[in-house]
PDB file of C-alpha atoms in Angstrom:
ATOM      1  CA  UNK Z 674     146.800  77.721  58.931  1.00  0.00           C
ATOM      2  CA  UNK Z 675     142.967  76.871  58.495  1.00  0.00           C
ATOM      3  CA  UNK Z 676     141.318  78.782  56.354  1.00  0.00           C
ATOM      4  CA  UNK Z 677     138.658  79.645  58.359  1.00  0.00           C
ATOM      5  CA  UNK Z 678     141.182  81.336  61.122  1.00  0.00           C
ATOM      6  CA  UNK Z 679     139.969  84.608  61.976  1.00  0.00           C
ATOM      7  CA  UNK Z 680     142.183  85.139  64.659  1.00  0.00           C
ATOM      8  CA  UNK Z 681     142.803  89.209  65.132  1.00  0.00           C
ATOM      9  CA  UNK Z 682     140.442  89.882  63.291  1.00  0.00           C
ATOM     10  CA  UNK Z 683     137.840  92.392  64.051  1.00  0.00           C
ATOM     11  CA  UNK Z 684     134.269  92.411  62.806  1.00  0.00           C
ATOM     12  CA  UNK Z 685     131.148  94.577  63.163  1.00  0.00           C
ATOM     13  CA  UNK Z 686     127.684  92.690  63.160  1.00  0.00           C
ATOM     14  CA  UNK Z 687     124.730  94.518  63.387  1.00  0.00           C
ATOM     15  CA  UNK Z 688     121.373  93.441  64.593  1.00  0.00           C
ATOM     16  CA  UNK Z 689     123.635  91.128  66.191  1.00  0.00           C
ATOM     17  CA  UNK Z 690     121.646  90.245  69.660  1.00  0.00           C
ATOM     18  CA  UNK Z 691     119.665  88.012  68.515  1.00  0.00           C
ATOM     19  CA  UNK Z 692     118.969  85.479  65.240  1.00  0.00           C
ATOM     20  CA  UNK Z 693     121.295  85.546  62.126  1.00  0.00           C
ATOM     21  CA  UNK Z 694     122.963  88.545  63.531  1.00  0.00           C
ATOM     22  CA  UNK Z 695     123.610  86.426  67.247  1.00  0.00           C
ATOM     23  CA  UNK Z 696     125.014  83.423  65.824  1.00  0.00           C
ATOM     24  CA  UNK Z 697     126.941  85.255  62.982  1.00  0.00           C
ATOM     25  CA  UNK Z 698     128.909  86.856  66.281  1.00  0.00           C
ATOM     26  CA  UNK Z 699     128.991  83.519  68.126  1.00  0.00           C
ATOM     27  CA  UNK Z 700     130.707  81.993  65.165  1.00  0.00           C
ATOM     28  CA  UNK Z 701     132.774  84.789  64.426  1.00  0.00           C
ATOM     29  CA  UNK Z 702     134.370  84.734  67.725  1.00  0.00           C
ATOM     30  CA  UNK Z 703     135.053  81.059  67.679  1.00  0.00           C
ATOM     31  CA  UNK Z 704     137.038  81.211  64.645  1.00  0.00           C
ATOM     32  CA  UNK Z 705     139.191  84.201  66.883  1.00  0.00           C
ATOM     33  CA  UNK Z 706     137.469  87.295  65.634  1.00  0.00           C
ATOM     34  CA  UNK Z 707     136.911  90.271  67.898  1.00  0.00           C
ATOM     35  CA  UNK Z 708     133.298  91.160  67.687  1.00  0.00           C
ATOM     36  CA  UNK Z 709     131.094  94.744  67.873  1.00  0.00           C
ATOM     37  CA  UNK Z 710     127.578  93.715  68.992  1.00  0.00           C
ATOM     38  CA  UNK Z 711     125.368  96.195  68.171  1.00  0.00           C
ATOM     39  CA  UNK Z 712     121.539  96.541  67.964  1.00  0.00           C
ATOM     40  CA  UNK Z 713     119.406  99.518  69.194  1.00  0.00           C
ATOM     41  CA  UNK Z 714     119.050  98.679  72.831  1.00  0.00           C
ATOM     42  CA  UNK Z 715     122.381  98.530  75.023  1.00  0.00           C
ATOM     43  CA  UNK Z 716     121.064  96.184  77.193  1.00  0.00           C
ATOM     44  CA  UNK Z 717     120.513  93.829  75.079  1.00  0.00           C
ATOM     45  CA  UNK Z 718     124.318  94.205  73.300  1.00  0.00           C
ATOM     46  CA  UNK Z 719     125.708  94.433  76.891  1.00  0.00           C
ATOM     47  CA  UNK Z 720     123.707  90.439  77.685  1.00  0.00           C
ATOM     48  CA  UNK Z 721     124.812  89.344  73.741  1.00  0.00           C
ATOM     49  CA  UNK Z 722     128.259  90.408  74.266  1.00  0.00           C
ATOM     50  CA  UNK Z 723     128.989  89.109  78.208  1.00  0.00           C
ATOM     51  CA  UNK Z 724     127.576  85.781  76.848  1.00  0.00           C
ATOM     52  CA  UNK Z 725     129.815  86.030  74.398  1.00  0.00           C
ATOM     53  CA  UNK Z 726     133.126  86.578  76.424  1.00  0.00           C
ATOM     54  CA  UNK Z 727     132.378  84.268  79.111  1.00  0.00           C
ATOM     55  CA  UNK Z 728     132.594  81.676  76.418  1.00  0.00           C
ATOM     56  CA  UNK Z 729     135.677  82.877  74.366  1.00  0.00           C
ATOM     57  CA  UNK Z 730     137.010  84.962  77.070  1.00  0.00           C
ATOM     58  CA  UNK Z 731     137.515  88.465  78.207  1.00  0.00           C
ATOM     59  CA  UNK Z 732     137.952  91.300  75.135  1.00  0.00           C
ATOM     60  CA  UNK Z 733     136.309  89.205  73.090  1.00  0.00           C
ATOM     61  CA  UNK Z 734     133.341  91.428  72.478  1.00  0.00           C
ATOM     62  CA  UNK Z 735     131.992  94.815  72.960  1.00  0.00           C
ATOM     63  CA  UNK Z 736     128.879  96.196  72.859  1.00  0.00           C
ATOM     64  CA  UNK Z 737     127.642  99.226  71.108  1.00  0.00           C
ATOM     65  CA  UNK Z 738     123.780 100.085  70.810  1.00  0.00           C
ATOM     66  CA  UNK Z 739     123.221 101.688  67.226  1.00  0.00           C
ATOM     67  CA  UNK Z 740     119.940 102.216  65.081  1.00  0.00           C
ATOM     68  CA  UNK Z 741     120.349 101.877  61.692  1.00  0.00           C
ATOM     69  CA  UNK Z 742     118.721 104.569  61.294  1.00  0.00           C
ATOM     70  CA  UNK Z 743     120.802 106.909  62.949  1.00  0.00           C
ATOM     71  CA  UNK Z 744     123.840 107.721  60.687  1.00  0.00           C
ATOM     72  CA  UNK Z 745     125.602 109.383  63.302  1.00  0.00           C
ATOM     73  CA  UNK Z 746     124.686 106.205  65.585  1.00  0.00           C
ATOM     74  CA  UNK Z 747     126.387 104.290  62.606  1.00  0.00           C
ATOM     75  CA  UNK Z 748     129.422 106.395  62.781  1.00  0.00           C
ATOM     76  CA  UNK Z 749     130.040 105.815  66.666  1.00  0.00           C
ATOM     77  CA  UNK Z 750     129.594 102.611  66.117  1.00  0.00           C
ATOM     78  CA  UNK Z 751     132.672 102.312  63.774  1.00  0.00           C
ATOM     79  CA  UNK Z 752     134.563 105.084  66.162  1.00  0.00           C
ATOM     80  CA  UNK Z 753     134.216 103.198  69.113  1.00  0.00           C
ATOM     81  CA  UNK Z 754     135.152  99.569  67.723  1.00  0.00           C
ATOM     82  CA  UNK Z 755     138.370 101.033  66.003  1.00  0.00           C
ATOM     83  CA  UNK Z 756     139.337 102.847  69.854  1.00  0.00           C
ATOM     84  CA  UNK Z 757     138.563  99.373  71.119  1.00  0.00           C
ATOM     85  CA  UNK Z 758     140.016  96.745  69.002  1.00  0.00           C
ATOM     86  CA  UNK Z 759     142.016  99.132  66.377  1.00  0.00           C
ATOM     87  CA  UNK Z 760     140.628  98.869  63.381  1.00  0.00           C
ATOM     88  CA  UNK Z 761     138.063  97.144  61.507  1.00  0.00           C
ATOM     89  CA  UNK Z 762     138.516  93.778  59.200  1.00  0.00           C
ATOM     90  CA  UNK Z 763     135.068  92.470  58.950  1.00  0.00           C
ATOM     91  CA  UNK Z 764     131.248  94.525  58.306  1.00  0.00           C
ATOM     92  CA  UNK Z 765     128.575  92.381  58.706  1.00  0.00           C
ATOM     93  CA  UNK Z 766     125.532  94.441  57.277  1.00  0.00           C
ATOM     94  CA  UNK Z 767     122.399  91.636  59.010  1.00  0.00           C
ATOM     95  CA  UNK Z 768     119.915  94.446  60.791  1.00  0.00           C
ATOM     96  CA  UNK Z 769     117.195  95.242  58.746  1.00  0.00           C
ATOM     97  CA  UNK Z 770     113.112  96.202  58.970  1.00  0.00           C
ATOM     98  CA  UNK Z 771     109.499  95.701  57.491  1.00  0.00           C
ATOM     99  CA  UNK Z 772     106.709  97.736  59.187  1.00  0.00           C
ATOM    100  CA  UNK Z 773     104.599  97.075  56.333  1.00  0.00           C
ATOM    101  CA  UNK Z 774     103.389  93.721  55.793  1.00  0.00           C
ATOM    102  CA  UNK Z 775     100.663  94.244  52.332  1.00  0.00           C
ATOM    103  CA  UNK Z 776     100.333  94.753  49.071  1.00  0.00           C
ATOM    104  CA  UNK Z 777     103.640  97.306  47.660  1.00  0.00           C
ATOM    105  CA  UNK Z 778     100.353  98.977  46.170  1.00  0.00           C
ATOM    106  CA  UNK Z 779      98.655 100.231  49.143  1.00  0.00           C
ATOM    107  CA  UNK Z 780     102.204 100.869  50.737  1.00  0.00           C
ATOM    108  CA  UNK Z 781     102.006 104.644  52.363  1.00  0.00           C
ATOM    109  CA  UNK Z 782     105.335 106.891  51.130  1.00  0.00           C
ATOM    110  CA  UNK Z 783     107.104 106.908  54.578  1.00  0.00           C
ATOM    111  CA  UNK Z 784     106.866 102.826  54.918  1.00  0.00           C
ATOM    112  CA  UNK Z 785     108.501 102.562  52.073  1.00  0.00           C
ATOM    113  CA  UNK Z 786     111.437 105.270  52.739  1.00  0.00           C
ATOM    114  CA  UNK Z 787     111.759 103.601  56.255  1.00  0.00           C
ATOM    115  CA  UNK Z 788     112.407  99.669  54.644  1.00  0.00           C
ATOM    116  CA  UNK Z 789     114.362 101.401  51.891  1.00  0.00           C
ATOM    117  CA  UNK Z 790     116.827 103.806  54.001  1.00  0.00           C
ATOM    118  CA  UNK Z 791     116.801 100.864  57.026  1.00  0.00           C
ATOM    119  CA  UNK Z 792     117.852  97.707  54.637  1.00  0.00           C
ATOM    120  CA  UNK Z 793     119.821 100.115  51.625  1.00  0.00           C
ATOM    121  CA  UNK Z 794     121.161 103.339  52.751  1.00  0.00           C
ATOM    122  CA  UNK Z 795     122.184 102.435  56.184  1.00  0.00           C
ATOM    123  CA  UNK Z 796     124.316  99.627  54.672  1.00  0.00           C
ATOM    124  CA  UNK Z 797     126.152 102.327  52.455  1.00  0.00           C
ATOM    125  CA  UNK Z 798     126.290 104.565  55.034  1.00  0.00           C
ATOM    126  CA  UNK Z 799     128.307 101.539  57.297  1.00  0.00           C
ATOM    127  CA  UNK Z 800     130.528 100.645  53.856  1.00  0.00           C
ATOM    128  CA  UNK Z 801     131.221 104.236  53.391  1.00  0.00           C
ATOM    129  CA  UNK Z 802     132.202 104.423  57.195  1.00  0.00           C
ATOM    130  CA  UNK Z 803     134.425 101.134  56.893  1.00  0.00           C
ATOM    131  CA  UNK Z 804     135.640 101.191  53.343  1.00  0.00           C
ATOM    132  CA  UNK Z 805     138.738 103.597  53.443  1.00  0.00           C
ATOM    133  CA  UNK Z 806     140.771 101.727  56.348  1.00  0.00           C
ATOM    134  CA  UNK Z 807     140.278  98.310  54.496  1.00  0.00           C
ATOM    135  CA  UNK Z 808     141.205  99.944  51.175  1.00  0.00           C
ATOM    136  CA  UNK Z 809     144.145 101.460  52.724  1.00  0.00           C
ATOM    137  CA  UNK Z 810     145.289  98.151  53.746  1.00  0.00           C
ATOM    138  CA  UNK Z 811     144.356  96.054  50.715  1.00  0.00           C
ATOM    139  CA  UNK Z 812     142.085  93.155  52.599  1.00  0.00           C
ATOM    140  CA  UNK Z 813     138.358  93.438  54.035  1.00  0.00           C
ATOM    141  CA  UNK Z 814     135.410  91.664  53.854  1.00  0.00           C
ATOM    142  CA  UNK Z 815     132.057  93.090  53.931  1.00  0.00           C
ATOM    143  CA  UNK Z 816     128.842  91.037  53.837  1.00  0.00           C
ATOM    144  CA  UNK Z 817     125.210  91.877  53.790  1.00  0.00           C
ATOM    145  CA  UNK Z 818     122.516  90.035  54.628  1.00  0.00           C
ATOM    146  CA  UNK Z 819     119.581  90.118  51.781  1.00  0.00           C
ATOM    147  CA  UNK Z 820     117.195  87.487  51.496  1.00  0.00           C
ATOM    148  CA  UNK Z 821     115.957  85.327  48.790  1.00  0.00           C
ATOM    149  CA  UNK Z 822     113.181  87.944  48.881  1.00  0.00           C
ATOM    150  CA  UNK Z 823     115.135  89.858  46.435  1.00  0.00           C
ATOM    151  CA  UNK Z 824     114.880  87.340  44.151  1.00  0.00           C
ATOM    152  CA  UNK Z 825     111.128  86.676  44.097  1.00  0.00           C
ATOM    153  CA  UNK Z 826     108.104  88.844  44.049  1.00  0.00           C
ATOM    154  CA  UNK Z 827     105.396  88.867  46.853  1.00  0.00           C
ATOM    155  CA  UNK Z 828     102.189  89.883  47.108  1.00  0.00           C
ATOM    156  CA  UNK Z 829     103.129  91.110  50.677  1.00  0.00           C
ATOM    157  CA  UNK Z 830     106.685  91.887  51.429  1.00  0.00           C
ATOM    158  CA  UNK Z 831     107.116  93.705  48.180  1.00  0.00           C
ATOM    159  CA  UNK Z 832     108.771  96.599  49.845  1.00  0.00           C
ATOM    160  CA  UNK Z 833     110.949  94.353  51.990  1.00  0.00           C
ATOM    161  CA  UNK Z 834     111.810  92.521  48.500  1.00  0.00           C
ATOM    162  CA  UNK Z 835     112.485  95.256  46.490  1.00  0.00           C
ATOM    163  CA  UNK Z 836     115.084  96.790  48.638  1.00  0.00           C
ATOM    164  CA  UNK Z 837     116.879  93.045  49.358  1.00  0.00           C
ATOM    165  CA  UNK Z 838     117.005  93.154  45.661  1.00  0.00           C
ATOM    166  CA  UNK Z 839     118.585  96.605  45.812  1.00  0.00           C
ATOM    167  CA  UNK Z 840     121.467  95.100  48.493  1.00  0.00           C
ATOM    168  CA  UNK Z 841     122.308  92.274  45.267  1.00  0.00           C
ATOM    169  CA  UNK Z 842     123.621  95.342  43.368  1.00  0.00           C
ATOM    170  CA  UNK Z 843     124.939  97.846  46.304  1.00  0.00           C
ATOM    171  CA  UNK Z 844     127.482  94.827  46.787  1.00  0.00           C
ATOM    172  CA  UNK Z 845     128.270  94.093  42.760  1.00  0.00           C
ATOM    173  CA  UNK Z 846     128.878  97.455  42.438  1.00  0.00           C
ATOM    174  CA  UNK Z 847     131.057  97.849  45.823  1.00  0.00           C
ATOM    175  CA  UNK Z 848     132.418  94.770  44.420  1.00  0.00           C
ATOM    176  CA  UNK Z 849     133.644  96.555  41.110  1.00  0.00           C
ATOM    177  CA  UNK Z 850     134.987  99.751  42.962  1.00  0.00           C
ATOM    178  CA  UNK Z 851     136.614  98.146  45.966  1.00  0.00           C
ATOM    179  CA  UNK Z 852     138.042  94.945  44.280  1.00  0.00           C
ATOM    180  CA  UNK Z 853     141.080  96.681  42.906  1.00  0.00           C
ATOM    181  CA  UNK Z 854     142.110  97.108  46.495  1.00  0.00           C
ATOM    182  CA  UNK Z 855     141.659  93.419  47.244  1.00  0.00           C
ATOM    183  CA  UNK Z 856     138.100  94.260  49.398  1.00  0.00           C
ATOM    184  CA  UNK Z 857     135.683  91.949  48.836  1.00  0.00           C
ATOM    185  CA  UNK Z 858     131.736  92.849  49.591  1.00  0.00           C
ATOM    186  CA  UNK Z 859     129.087  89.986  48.980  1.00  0.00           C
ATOM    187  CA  UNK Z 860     125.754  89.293  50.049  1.00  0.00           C
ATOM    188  CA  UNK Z 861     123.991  86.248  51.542  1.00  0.00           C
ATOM    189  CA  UNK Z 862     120.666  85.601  50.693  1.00  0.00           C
ATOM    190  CA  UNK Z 863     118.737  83.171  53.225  1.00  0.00           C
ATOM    191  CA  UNK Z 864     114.991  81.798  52.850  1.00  0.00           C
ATOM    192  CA  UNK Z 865     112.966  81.276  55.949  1.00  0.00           C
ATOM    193  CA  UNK Z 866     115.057  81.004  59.367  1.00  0.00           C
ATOM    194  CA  UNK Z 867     113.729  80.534  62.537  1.00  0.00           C
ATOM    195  CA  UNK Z 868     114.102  83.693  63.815  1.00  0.00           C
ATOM    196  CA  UNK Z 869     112.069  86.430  65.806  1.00  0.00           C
ATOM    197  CA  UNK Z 870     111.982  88.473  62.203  1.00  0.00           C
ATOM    198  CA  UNK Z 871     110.044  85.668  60.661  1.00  0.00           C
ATOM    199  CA  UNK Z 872     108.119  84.754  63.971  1.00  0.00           C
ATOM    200  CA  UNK Z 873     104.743  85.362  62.199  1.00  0.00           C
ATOM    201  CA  UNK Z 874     105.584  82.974  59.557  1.00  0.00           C
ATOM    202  CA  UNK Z 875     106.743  79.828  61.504  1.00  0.00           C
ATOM    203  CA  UNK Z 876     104.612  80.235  64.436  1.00  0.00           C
ATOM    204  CA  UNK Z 877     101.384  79.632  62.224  1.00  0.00           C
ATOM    205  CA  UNK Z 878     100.950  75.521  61.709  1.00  0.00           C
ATOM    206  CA  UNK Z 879      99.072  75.581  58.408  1.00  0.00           C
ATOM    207  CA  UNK Z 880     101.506  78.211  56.850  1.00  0.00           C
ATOM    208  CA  UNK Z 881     104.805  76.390  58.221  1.00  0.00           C
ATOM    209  CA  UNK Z 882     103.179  73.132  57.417  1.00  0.00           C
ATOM    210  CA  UNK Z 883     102.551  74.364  53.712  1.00  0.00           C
ATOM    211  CA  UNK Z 884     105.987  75.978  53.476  1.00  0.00           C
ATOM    212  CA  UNK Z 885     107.960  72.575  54.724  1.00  0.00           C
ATOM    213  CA  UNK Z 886     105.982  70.808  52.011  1.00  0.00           C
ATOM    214  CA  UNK Z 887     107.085  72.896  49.268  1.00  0.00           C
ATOM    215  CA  UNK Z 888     110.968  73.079  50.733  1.00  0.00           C
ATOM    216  CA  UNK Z 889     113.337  70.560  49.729  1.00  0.00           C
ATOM    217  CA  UNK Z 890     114.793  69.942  52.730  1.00  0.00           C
ATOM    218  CA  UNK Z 891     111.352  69.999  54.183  1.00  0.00           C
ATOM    219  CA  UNK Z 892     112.172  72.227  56.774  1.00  0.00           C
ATOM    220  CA  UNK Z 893     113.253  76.158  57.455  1.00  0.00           C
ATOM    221  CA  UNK Z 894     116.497  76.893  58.156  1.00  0.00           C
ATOM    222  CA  UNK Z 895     118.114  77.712  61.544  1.00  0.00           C
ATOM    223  CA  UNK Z 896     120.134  81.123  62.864  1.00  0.00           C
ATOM    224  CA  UNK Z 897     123.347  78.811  62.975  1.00  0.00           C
ATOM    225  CA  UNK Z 898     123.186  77.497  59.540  1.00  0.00           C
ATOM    226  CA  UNK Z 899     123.961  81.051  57.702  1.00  0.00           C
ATOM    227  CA  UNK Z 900     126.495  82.029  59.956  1.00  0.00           C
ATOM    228  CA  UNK Z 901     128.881  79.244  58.642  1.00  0.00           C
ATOM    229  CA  UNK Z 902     128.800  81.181  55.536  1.00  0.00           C
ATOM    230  CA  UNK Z 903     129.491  84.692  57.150  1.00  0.00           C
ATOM    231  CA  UNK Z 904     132.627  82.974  58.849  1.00  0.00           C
ATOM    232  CA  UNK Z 905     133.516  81.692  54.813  1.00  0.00           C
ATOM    233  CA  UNK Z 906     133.063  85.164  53.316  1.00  0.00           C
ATOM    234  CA  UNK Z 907     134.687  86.937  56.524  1.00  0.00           C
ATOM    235  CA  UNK Z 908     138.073  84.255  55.877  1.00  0.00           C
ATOM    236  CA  UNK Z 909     140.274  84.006  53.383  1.00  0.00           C
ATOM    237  CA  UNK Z 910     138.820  80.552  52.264  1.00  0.00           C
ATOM    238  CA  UNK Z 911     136.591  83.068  50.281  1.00  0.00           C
ATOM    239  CA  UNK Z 912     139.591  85.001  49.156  1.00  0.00           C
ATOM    240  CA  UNK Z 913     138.371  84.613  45.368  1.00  0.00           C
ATOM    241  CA  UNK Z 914     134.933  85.608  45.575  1.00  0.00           C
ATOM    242  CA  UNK Z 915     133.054  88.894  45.805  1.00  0.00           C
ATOM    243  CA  UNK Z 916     130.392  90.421  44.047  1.00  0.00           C
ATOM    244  CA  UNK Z 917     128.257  87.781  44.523  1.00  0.00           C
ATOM    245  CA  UNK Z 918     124.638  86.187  46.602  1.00  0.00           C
ATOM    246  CA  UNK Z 919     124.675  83.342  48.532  1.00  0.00           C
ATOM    247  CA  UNK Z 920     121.447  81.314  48.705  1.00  0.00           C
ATOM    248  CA  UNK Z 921     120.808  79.925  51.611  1.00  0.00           C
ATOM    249  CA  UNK Z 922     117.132  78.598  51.240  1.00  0.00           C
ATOM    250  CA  UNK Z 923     116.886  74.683  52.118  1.00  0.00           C
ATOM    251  CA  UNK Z 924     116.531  74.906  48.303  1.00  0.00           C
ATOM    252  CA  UNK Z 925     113.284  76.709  48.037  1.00  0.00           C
ATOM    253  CA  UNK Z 926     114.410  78.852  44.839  1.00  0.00           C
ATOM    254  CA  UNK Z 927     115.397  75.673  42.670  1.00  0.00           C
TER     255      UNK Z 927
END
């Protein structure tokens, strides 16, 4: 058996219609996973997901709008993939927000509690929802996307940073109070993708210009190139590992 097989599995991505969360899907459901597609507007999850089973076939997908914000959003989301597909194997924690792009100085009080309860406590809320089944069963995966923001400071995505840095220990310490029961939670921590989150950033010539020349690879990264690593952590080739960040940069941190 490959050890990438996901067949009947089921996963939940969020912020999954487009970008990291779109091609983590995609390449779920290739390896045989049954997918939740879930972002705020249903349209949107209804296209993602019928894209989706026209290429890997009927039942592949579902689609479930849900705002992270929302807890009780969160909690239908969960409902309705377990009525659907049974129960729940795989949480892929990818939606996130900034509204404030500044100094963390000038940053006004509900900013701040809207990137911290959108990128921290709505992933805890989700692992809280998810947790018990997978503990009862003694195998899950859980994965949340951070960012190698968390590891750096920024004169203006401090906010954004500090609560990526605040996902690195939400999944050590998961990772210490679900590994007994074989449940593994890890993050993956990507630098500049080519997404419509980081638009701003690689739209502007000089700044993408100045960022390629700094980047190793001399480049930014694409949507596709971090899913391969939620497929790893969702499989049991990554049966060994929680607790841990993945950098996924083009090798901008080294």
């Amino acid at each position: 058996m490959s050890l990438f097989d996901l067949t009947d599995k089921v996963a939940i991505v969020t912020g999954s219609t487009r970008g990291i969360g779109r091609a983590a899907a995609e390449a779920l459901a290739e390896h045989g996973a049954k997918v939740a597609i879930s972002s705020r507007k249903q349209d949107a999850c209804d296209e993602a997901a019928g894209e989706i089973n026209a290429r890997f076939g009927d039942g592949t997908a579902i689609a479930i709008a849900a705002s992270i914000s929302d807890k009780a959003a969160l909690q239908n989301l969960v409902d309705q993939t377990r009525r659907a597909f049974g129960r729940i194997d795989v949480l892929v924690c990818n939606a996130a927000s900034n509204p404030c792009y500044g100094p963390l100085e000038d940053i006004a009080d509900e900013q701040f509690r809207k990137i911290l309860d959108n990128n921290i406590v709505s992933n805890h809320w989700l692992i809280q929802m998810v947790a018990p089944e997978m503990r009862a069963r003694c195998e899950g995966s859980i994965i949340i996307i951070s960012s190698i923001g968390g590891l750096r400071g920024s004169p203006v995505i401090g906010a954004y940073n500090v609560s990526k840095a605040a996902d690195f220990q939400l999944a050590r310490n998961y990772a210490v109070e679900f590994g007994p029961d074989n449940v593994r939670v890890n993050c993956i921590a990507p630098g500049l993708i080519k997404t419509d989150f980081a638009r701003a950033l690689w739209e502007d010539p000089e700044r993408i210009k100045a960022t390629n020349s700094t980047t190793p690879l001399r480049r930014i990264g694409e949507p596709e190139e971090i899913a391969g690593a939620v497929v790893y952590l969702a499989s049991r080739a990554s049966a060994f590992m929680t607790g841990q960040a993945m950098v996924i940069d083009g090798g901008v941190t080294i």
